């Protein structure tokens, strides 16, 4: 069984902290420890783990990706979102995270983020829990 997080993004490039939603899923599952897989089934988005305390870190990440992979250059794919596909490939669409005592085992400042590269859109994130 898997769980679904439904998101509505508001910008073309945006980061959405989904840590709390994942921890809620773990809590409701009544599982104490295991592995949590977080997966985005979209080709123009990604999942990252990074600092959740200082929002400028995520701004730096999106700025870096936008500088290195610009939106409007002469891409072969002509739908206008080629850069989003490339950014998704760079950051990846899934993460595997240990959970213990009913919550994600993250560092003090870490959070799990859905990265939107072709918004605004309605999106899904799938969460699979595997008990220890």
PDB file of C-alpha atoms in Angstrom:
ATOM      1  CA  UNK A   1       0.000   0.000   0.000  1.00  0.00           C
ATOM      2  CA  UNK A   2       1.127   3.542  -0.682  1.00  0.00           C
ATOM      3  CA  UNK A   3      -0.084   6.994   0.326  1.00  0.00           C
ATOM      4  CA  UNK A   4      -0.632  10.050  -1.853  1.00  0.00           C
ATOM      5  CA  UNK A   5       0.175  13.660  -1.049  1.00  0.00           C
ATOM      6  CA  UNK A   6      -1.753  16.033  -3.321  1.00  0.00           C
ATOM      7  CA  UNK A   7      -0.153  19.402  -3.985  1.00  0.00           C
ATOM      8  CA  UNK A   8      -1.116  22.538  -5.863  1.00  0.00           C
ATOM      9  CA  UNK A   9       1.917  24.598  -6.812  1.00  0.00           C
ATOM     10  CA  UNK A  10       1.689  28.336  -7.424  1.00  0.00           C
ATOM     11  CA  UNK A  11       4.828  29.234  -9.382  1.00  0.00           C
ATOM     12  CA  UNK A  12       6.793  27.866 -12.313  1.00  0.00           C
ATOM     13  CA  UNK A  13       9.741  27.047 -10.031  1.00  0.00           C
ATOM     14  CA  UNK A  14       8.907  26.421  -6.409  1.00  0.00           C
ATOM     15  CA  UNK A  15       9.898  24.298  -3.427  1.00  0.00           C
ATOM     16  CA  UNK A  16       7.231  22.846  -1.132  1.00  0.00           C
ATOM     17  CA  UNK A  17       8.172  21.435   2.275  1.00  0.00           C
ATOM     18  CA  UNK A  18       6.410  18.060   2.576  1.00  0.00           C
ATOM     19  CA  UNK A  19       8.204  16.860   5.729  1.00  0.00           C
ATOM     20  CA  UNK A  20       5.224  17.375   8.031  1.00  0.00           C
ATOM     21  CA  UNK A  21       2.856  15.591   5.645  1.00  0.00           C
ATOM     22  CA  UNK A  22       5.195  12.601   5.427  1.00  0.00           C
ATOM     23  CA  UNK A  23       5.538  12.439   9.215  1.00  0.00           C
ATOM     24  CA  UNK A  24       1.727  12.549   9.501  1.00  0.00           C
ATOM     25  CA  UNK A  25       1.499   9.569   7.139  1.00  0.00           C
ATOM     26  CA  UNK A  26       4.031   7.661   9.244  1.00  0.00           C
ATOM     27  CA  UNK A  27       2.160   8.526  12.438  1.00  0.00           C
ATOM     28  CA  UNK A  28      -1.195   7.379  11.039  1.00  0.00           C
ATOM     29  CA  UNK A  29       0.367   4.133   9.795  1.00  0.00           C
ATOM     30  CA  UNK A  30       1.204   3.115  13.388  1.00  0.00           C
ATOM     31  CA  UNK A  31       4.587   1.851  12.169  1.00  0.00           C
ATOM     32  CA  UNK A  32       7.480   2.573  14.497  1.00  0.00           C
ATOM     33  CA  UNK A  33      10.501   2.040  12.274  1.00  0.00           C
ATOM     34  CA  UNK A  34      11.395   1.217   8.715  1.00  0.00           C
ATOM     35  CA  UNK A  35      12.097   2.813   5.375  1.00  0.00           C
ATOM     36  CA  UNK A  36      10.078   5.562   3.707  1.00  0.00           C
ATOM     37  CA  UNK A  37      10.234   5.996  -0.060  1.00  0.00           C
ATOM     38  CA  UNK A  38       9.091   9.374  -1.390  1.00  0.00           C
ATOM     39  CA  UNK A  39       8.468   9.491  -5.146  1.00  0.00           C
ATOM     40  CA  UNK A  40       7.259  12.119  -7.606  1.00  0.00           C
ATOM     41  CA  UNK A  41       5.646  10.539 -10.705  1.00  0.00           C
ATOM     42  CA  UNK A  42       6.198  13.655 -12.819  1.00  0.00           C
ATOM     43  CA  UNK A  43       8.958  14.320 -15.366  1.00  0.00           C
ATOM     44  CA  UNK A  44       9.206  18.026 -14.530  1.00  0.00           C
ATOM     45  CA  UNK A  45       9.535  17.901 -10.752  1.00  0.00           C
ATOM     46  CA  UNK A  46      11.808  16.385  -8.139  1.00  0.00           C
ATOM     47  CA  UNK A  47      12.324  15.444  -4.513  1.00  0.00           C
ATOM     48  CA  UNK A  48      15.231  16.784  -2.454  1.00  0.00           C
ATOM     49  CA  UNK A  49      16.401  16.716   1.139  1.00  0.00           C
ATOM     50  CA  UNK A  50      18.013  19.934   2.282  1.00  0.00           C
ATOM     51  CA  UNK A  51      17.932  22.680   4.884  1.00  0.00           C
ATOM     52  CA  UNK A  52      14.451  23.602   6.073  1.00  0.00           C
ATOM     53  CA  UNK A  53      15.348  26.352   8.556  1.00  0.00           C
ATOM     54  CA  UNK A  54      16.752  29.027   6.229  1.00  0.00           C
ATOM     55  CA  UNK A  55      14.615  29.519   3.078  1.00  0.00           C
ATOM     56  CA  UNK A  56      17.503  31.242   1.286  1.00  0.00           C
ATOM     57  CA  UNK A  57      19.156  27.819   0.845  1.00  0.00           C
ATOM     58  CA  UNK A  58      16.280  26.668  -1.370  1.00  0.00           C
ATOM     59  CA  UNK A  59      16.336  29.988  -3.216  1.00  0.00           C
ATOM     60  CA  UNK A  60      20.049  29.428  -3.888  1.00  0.00           C
ATOM     61  CA  UNK A  61      19.339  25.924  -5.205  1.00  0.00           C
ATOM     62  CA  UNK A  62      16.609  27.086  -7.592  1.00  0.00           C
ATOM     63  CA  UNK A  63      18.711  30.072  -8.709  1.00  0.00           C
ATOM     64  CA  UNK A  64      21.685  27.794  -9.399  1.00  0.00           C
ATOM     65  CA  UNK A  65      19.560  25.353 -11.396  1.00  0.00           C
ATOM     66  CA  UNK A  66      17.957  28.195 -13.374  1.00  0.00           C
ATOM     67  CA  UNK A  67      21.367  29.708 -14.144  1.00  0.00           C
ATOM     68  CA  UNK A  68      22.850  26.389 -15.284  1.00  0.00           C
ATOM     69  CA  UNK A  69      19.711  25.186 -17.103  1.00  0.00           C
ATOM     70  CA  UNK A  70      17.970  28.276 -18.534  1.00  0.00           C
ATOM     71  CA  UNK A  71      14.300  28.239 -19.487  1.00  0.00           C
ATOM     72  CA  UNK A  72      14.488  29.630 -23.007  1.00  0.00           C
ATOM     73  CA  UNK A  73      17.318  28.378 -25.152  1.00  0.00           C
ATOM     74  CA  UNK A  74      17.210  26.328 -28.347  1.00  0.00           C
ATOM     75  CA  UNK A  75      16.104  22.950 -26.950  1.00  0.00           C
ATOM     76  CA  UNK A  76      15.043  20.170 -29.334  1.00  0.00           C
ATOM     77  CA  UNK A  77      11.953  19.380 -27.230  1.00  0.00           C
ATOM     78  CA  UNK A  78       9.581  22.171 -28.277  1.00  0.00           C
ATOM     79  CA  UNK A  79       6.917  22.128 -25.547  1.00  0.00           C
ATOM     80  CA  UNK A  80       8.585  24.976 -23.637  1.00  0.00           C
ATOM     81  CA  UNK A  81       9.507  22.937 -20.577  1.00  0.00           C
ATOM     82  CA  UNK A  82      12.746  21.236 -21.616  1.00  0.00           C
ATOM     83  CA  UNK A  83      14.606  22.946 -18.801  1.00  0.00           C
ATOM     84  CA  UNK A  84      12.144  21.441 -16.301  1.00  0.00           C
ATOM     85  CA  UNK A  85      12.858  17.921 -17.589  1.00  0.00           C
ATOM     86  CA  UNK A  86      16.597  18.502 -17.222  1.00  0.00           C
ATOM     87  CA  UNK A  87      16.260  19.965 -13.701  1.00  0.00           C
ATOM     88  CA  UNK A  88      14.138  16.971 -12.699  1.00  0.00           C
ATOM     89  CA  UNK A  89      16.833  14.626 -14.011  1.00  0.00           C
ATOM     90  CA  UNK A  90      19.510  16.479 -12.055  1.00  0.00           C
ATOM     91  CA  UNK A  91      17.760  16.472  -8.652  1.00  0.00           C
ATOM     92  CA  UNK A  92      15.985  13.129  -9.067  1.00  0.00           C
ATOM     93  CA  UNK A  93      12.399  12.117  -8.460  1.00  0.00           C
ATOM     94  CA  UNK A  94      12.718   9.993  -5.320  1.00  0.00           C
ATOM     95  CA  UNK A  95      14.378   9.681  -1.934  1.00  0.00           C
ATOM     96  CA  UNK A  96      14.600   6.820   0.538  1.00  0.00           C
ATOM     97  CA  UNK A  97      14.625   7.890   4.188  1.00  0.00           C
ATOM     98  CA  UNK A  98      14.851   5.859   7.380  1.00  0.00           C
ATOM     99  CA  UNK A  99      12.114   6.434   9.937  1.00  0.00           C
ATOM    100  CA  UNK A 100      12.446   5.601  13.623  1.00  0.00           C
ATOM    101  CA  UNK A 101      10.091   6.105  16.574  1.00  0.00           C
ATOM    102  CA  UNK A 102       7.325   7.052  14.159  1.00  0.00           C
ATOM    103  CA  UNK A 103       9.076   9.903  12.331  1.00  0.00           C
ATOM    104  CA  UNK A 104      11.635  10.576   9.632  1.00  0.00           C
ATOM    105  CA  UNK A 105      15.235  10.265  10.759  1.00  0.00           C
ATOM    106  CA  UNK A 106      16.479  13.608   9.432  1.00  0.00           C
ATOM    107  CA  UNK A 107      19.249  15.922  10.543  1.00  0.00           C
ATOM    108  CA  UNK A 108      18.424  18.896  12.761  1.00  0.00           C
ATOM    109  CA  UNK A 109      17.972  21.333   9.880  1.00  0.00           C
ATOM    110  CA  UNK A 110      16.837  18.901   7.171  1.00  0.00           C
ATOM    111  CA  UNK A 111      13.484  18.770   5.442  1.00  0.00           C
ATOM    112  CA  UNK A 112      12.012  16.914   2.473  1.00  0.00           C
ATOM    113  CA  UNK A 113      10.934  19.126  -0.406  1.00  0.00           C
ATOM    114  CA  UNK A 114       8.885  18.698  -3.549  1.00  0.00           C
ATOM    115  CA  UNK A 115      10.573  20.724  -6.280  1.00  0.00           C
ATOM    116  CA  UNK A 116       8.298  22.162  -8.962  1.00  0.00           C
ATOM    117  CA  UNK A 117      10.038  23.062 -12.224  1.00  0.00           C
ATOM    118  CA  UNK A 118       7.032  23.539 -14.553  1.00  0.00           C
ATOM    119  CA  UNK A 119       4.210  25.006 -12.490  1.00  0.00           C
ATOM    120  CA  UNK A 120       1.787  26.043 -11.458  1.00  0.00           C
ATOM    121  CA  UNK A 121       0.172  22.604 -11.502  1.00  0.00           C
ATOM    122  CA  UNK A 122      -1.672  20.002  -9.497  1.00  0.00           C
ATOM    123  CA  UNK A 123       0.853  17.371  -8.436  1.00  0.00           C
ATOM    124  CA  UNK A 124       1.064  14.101  -6.560  1.00  0.00           C
ATOM    125  CA  UNK A 125       3.779  12.644  -4.380  1.00  0.00           C
ATOM    126  CA  UNK A 126       3.639   8.953  -3.503  1.00  0.00           C
ATOM    127  CA  UNK A 127       4.872   7.690  -0.137  1.00  0.00           C
ATOM    128  CA  UNK A 128       5.604   4.006   0.512  1.00  0.00           C
ATOM    129  CA  UNK A 129       6.428   2.742   4.001  1.00  0.00           C
ATOM    130  CA  UNK A 130       8.292  -0.513   4.530  1.00  0.00           C
ATOM    131  CA  UNK A 131       8.339  -1.717   8.121  1.00  0.00           C
ATOM    132  CA  UNK A 132      11.484  -2.980   9.761  1.00  0.00           C
TER     133      UNK A 132
END
